[in-house]
CSV table of C-alpha atoms in Angstrom, one decimal:
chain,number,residue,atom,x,y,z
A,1196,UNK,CA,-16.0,15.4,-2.4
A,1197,UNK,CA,-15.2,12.0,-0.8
A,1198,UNK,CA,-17.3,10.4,2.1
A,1199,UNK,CA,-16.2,11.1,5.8
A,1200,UNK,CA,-15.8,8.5,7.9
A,1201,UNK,CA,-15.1,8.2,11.7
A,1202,UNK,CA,-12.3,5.9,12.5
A,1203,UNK,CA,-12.0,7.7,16.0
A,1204,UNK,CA,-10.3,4.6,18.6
A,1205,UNK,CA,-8.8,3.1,15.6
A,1206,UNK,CA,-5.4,2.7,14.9
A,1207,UNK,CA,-3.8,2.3,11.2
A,1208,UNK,CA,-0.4,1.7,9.8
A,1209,UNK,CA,0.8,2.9,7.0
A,1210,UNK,CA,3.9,2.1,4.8
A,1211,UNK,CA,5.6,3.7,2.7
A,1212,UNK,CA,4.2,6.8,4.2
A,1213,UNK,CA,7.2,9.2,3.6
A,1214,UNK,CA,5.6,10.4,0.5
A,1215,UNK,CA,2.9,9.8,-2.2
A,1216,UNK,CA,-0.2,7.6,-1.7
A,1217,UNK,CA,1.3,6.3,1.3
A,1218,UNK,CA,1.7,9.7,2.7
A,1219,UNK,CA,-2.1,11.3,1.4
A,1220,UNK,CA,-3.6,8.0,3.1
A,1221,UNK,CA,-1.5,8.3,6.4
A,1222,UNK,CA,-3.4,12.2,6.1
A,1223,UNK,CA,-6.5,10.8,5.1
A,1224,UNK,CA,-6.5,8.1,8.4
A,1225,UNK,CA,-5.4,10.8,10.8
A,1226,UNK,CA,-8.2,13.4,9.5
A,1227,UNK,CA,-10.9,10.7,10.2
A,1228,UNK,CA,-10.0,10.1,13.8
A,1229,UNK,CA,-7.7,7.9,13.6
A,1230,UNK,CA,-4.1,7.2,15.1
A,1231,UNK,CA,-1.7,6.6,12.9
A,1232,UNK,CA,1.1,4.6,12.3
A,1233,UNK,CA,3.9,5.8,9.7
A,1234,UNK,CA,6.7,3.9,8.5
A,1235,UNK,CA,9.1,4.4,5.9
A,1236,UNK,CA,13.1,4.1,5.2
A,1237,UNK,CA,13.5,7.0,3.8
A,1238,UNK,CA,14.3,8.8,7.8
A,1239,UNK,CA,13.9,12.1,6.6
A,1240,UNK,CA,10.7,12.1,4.8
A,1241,UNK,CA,9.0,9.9,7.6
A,1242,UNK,CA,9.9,12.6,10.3
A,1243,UNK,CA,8.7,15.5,8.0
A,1244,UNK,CA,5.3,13.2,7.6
A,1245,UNK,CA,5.3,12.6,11.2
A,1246,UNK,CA,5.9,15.7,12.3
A,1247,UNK,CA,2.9,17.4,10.1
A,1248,UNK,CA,0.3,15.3,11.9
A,1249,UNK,CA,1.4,16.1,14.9
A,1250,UNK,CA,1.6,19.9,14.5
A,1251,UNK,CA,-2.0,19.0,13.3
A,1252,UNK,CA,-2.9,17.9,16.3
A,1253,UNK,CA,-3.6,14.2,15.3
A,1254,UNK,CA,-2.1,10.9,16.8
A,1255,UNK,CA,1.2,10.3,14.8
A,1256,UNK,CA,4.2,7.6,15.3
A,1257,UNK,CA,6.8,7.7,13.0
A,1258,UNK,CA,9.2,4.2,12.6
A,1259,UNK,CA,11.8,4.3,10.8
A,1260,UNK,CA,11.5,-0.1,8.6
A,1261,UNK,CA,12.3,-1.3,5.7
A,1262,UNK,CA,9.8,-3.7,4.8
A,1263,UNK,CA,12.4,-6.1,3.2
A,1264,UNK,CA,13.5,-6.4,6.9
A,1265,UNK,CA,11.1,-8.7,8.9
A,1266,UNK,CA,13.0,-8.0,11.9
A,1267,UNK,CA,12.4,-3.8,11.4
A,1268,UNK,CA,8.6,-5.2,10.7
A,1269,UNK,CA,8.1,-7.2,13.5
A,1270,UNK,CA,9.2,-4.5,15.7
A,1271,UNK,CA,7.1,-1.9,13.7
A,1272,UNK,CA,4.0,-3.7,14.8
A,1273,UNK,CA,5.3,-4.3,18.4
A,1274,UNK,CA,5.6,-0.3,18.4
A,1275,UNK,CA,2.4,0.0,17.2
A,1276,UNK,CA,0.6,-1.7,19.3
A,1277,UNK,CA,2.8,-0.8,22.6
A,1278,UNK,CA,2.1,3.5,21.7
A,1279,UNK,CA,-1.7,3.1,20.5
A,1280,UNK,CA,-2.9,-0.6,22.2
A,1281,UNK,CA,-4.1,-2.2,19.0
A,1282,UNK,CA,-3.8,-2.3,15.4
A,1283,UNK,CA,-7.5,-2.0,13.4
A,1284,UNK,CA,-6.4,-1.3,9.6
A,1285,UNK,CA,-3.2,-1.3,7.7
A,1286,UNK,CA,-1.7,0.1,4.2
A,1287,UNK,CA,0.7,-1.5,2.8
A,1288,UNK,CA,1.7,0.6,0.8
A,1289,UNK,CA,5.8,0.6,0.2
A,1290,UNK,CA,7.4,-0.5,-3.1
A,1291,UNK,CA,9.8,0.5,-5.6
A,1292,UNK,CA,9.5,0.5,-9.5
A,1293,UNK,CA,12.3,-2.2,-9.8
A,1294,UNK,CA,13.9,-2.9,-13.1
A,1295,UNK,CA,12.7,-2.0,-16.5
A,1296,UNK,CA,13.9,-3.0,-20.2
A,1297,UNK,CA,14.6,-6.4,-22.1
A,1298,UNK,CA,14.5,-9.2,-19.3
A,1299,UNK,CA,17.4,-11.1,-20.7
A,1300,UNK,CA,19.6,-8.2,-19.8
A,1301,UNK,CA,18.7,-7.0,-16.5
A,1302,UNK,CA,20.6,-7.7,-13.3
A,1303,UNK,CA,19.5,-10.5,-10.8
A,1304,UNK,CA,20.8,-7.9,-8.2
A,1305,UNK,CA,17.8,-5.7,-9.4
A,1306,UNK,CA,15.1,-8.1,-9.9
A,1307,UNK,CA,15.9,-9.3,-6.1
A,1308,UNK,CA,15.6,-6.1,-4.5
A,1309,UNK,CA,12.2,-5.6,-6.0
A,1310,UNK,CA,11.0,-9.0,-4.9
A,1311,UNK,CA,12.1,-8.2,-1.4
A,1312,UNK,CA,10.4,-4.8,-1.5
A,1313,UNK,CA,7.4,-5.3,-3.2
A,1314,UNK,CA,6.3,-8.5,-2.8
A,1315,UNK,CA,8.1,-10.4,0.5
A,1316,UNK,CA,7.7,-7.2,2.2
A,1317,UNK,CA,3.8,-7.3,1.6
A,1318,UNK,CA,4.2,-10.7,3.0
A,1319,UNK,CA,6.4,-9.7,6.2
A,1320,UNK,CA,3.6,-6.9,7.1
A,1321,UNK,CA,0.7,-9.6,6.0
A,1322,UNK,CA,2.2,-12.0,8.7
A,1323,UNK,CA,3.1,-9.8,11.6
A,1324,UNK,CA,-0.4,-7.6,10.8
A,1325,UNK,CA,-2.4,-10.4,10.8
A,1326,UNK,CA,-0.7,-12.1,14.3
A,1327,UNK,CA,-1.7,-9.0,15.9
A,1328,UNK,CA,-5.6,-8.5,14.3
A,1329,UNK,CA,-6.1,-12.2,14.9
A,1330,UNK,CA,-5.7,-11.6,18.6
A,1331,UNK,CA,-8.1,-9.3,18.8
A,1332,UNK,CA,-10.8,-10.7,16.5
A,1333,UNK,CA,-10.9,-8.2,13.6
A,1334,UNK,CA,-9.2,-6.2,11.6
A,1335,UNK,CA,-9.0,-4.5,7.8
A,1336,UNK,CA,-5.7,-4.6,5.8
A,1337,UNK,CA,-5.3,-3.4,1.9
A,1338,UNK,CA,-2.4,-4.5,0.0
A,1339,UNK,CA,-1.2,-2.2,-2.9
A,1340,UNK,CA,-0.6,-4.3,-5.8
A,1341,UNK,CA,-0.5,-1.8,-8.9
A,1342,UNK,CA,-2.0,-1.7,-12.4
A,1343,UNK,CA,1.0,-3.8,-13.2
A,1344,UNK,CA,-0.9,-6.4,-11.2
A,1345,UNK,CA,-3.8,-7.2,-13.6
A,1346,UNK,CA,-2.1,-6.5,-17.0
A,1347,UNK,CA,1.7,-6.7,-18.6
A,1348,UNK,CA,3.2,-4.3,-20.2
A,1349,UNK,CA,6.6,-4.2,-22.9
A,1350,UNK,CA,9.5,-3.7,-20.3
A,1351,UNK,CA,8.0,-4.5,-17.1
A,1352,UNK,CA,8.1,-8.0,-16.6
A,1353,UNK,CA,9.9,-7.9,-13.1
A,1354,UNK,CA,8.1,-5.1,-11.4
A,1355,UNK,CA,4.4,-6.8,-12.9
A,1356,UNK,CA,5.8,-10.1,-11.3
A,1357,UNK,CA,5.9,-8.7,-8.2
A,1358,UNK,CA,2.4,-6.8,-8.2
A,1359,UNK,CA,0.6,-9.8,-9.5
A,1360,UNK,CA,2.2,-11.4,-6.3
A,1361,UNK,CA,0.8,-9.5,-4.0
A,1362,UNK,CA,-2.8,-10.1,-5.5
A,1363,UNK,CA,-2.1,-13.9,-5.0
A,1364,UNK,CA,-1.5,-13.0,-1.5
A,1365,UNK,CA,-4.3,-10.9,-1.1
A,1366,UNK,CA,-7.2,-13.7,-2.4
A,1367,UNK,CA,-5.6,-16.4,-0.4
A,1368,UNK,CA,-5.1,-14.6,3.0
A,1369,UNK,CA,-8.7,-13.2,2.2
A,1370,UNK,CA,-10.0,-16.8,2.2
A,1371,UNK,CA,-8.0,-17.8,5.5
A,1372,UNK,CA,-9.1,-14.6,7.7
A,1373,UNK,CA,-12.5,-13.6,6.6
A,1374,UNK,CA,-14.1,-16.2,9.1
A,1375,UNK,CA,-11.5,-14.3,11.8
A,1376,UNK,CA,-13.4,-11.3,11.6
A,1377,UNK,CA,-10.5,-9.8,9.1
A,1378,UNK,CA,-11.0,-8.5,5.5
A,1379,UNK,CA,-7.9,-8.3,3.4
A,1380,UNK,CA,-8.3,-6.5,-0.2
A,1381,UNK,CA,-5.7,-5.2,-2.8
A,1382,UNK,CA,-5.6,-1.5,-4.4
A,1383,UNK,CA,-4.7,-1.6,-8.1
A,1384,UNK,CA,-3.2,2.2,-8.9
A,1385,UNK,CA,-3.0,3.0,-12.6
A,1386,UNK,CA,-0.3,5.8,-13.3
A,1387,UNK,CA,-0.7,8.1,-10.3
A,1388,UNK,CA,1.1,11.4,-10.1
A,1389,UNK,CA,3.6,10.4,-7.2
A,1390,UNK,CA,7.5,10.9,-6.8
A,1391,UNK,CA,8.2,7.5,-8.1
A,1392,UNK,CA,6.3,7.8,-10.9
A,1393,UNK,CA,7.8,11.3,-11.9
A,1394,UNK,CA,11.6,9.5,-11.7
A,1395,UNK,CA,10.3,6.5,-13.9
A,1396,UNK,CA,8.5,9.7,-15.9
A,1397,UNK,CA,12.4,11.2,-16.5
A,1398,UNK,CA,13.9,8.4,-17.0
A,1399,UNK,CA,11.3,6.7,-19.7
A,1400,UNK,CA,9.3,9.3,-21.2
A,1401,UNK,CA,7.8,7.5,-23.9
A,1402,UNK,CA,7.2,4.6,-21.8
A,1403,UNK,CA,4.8,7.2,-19.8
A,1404,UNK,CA,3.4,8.7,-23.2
A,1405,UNK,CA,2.0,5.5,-24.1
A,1406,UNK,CA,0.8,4.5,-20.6
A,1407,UNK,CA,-0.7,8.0,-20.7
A,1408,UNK,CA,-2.3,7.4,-24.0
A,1409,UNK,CA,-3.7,4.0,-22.4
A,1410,UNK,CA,-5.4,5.5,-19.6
A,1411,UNK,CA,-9.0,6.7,-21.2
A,1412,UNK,CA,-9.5,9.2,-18.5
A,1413,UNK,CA,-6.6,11.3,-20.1
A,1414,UNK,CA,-4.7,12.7,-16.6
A,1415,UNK,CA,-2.4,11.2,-14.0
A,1416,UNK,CA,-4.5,10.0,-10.7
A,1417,UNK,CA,-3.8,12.2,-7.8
A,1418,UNK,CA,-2.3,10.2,-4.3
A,1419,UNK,CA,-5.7,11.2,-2.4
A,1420,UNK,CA,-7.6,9.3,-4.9
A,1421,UNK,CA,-5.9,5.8,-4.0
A,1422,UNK,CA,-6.4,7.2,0.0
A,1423,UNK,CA,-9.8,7.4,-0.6
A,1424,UNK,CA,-10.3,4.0,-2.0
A,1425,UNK,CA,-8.1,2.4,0.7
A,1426,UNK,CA,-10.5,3.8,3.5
A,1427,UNK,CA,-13.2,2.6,2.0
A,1428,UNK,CA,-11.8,-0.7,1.8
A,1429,UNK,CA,-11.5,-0.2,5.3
A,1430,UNK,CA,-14.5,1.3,6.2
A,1431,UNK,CA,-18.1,-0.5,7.7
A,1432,UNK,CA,-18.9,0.7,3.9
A,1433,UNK,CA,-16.5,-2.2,2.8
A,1434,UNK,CA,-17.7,-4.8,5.1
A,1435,UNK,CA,-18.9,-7.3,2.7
A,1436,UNK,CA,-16.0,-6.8,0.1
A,1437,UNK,CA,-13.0,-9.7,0.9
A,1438,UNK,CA,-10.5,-10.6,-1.7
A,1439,UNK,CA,-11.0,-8.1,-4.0
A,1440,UNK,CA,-7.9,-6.2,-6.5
A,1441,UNK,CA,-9.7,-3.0,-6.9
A,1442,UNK,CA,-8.4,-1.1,-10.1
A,1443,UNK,CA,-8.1,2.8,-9.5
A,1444,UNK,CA,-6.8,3.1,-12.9
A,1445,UNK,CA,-8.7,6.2,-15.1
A,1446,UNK,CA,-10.1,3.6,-16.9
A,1447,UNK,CA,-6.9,1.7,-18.1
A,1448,UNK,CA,-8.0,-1.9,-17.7
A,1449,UNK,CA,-11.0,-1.5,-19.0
A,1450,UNK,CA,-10.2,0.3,-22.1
């Protein structure tokens, strides 16, 4: 069973939160008290998301961003902040697998979109994140970098480039805010049983056999095990921990 915490008068966003780890931590959030932010481009699935929390009685707004956008970000924040009157943790949470195969091949087209995605986006919701939990004095964000941000892997040079990014972002922001009251850590998911991970599943099966075989706890993580480290991370439990890229991984990088 995971720890309970009480985030009740707090208010987290949460990208990416149409589905997945995005969507289990935007659940987890909400059943600890708080309000909750959820953004995602996919319309559909964010109104679906939305729309269970608020049937469940819990403080749910759903804004439509892509995080490659800093205009949809900035205005993400701003309607944050003007429904709920602050902003205490964030998730960022949205990515995309990006390109896979021999390097020499694939399509700048490709590895630009992933960039954009996975690792300016961070840096869009870093910025307008932070502008907002520096005005109040505090604050607890957690970037999702990936497995893909601590090792390499045959085929996967684009999408690792991007996660290792994010970690870069993540130590160096940690060192600027932590004297601001704001603590700014990195989730590392190993191979977690998500939709995006089922479509790179379909189209690479033995690419996912050998990841498989690689992670020593033999299974797929589940979405709520990622939600549970991220509100740790953002938890009073967490309050000493700045800077870290913690692996959630089954084991893989320490195999």
């Amino acid at each position: 069973m995971n720890p309970t915490y009480d985030f009740s008068g707090q208010v987290a966003l949460v990208t990416g939160a149409g589905a997945g780890m995005g969507l289990d931590t935007a659940r987890a959030f909400a059943a600890s008290g708080a309000a909750v932010a959820l953004a995602d481009v996919n319309e559909d699935a964010l109104h679906a998301a939305t729309d269970e929390l608020t049937a469940a009685g819990h403080q749910a707004l759903g804004v439509a961003c892509d995080v490659a956008d800093e205009g949809q970000v900035a205005a993400l924040v701003d309607r944050t902040v003007a429904e709920f009157g602050r902003l205490d943790m964030a998730f960022n949470n949205a990515g995309i697998a990006g390109p896979s195969g021999d390097l020499a091949d694939e399509d700048i087209a490709a590895f630009d979109q992933a960039a954009a995605i996975n690792l300016r986006g961070t840096w869009t919701c870093l910025k307008h994140e932070l502008r907002q939990m520096r005005s109040q004095g505090r604050g607890a964000i957690v970037n999702c970098s990936s497995l893909g941000g601590l090792v390499g892997q045959p085929g996967r040079a684009s999408y690792h480039a991007t996660k290792h990014g994010v970690i870069g972002l993540t130590t160096s922001t940690a060192m600027d805010y932590a004297h601001q009251g704001i603590r700014i850590n990195a989730v590392c998911p190993g191979v977690i049983d998500t939709p995006m991970n089922a479509a790179m599943a379909g189209e690479h099966p033995e690419a996912m056999a050998a990841i498989l075989r690689d992670q020593p706890i033999g299974r797929l993580g589940q979405a709520d095990e990622i939600a549970a480290a991220v509100l740790w991370l953002c938890s009073p439990a967490a309050s000493f921990v700045i800077g870290v890229a913690l692996p959630v991984d089954g084991g893989f990088v320490a195999h």
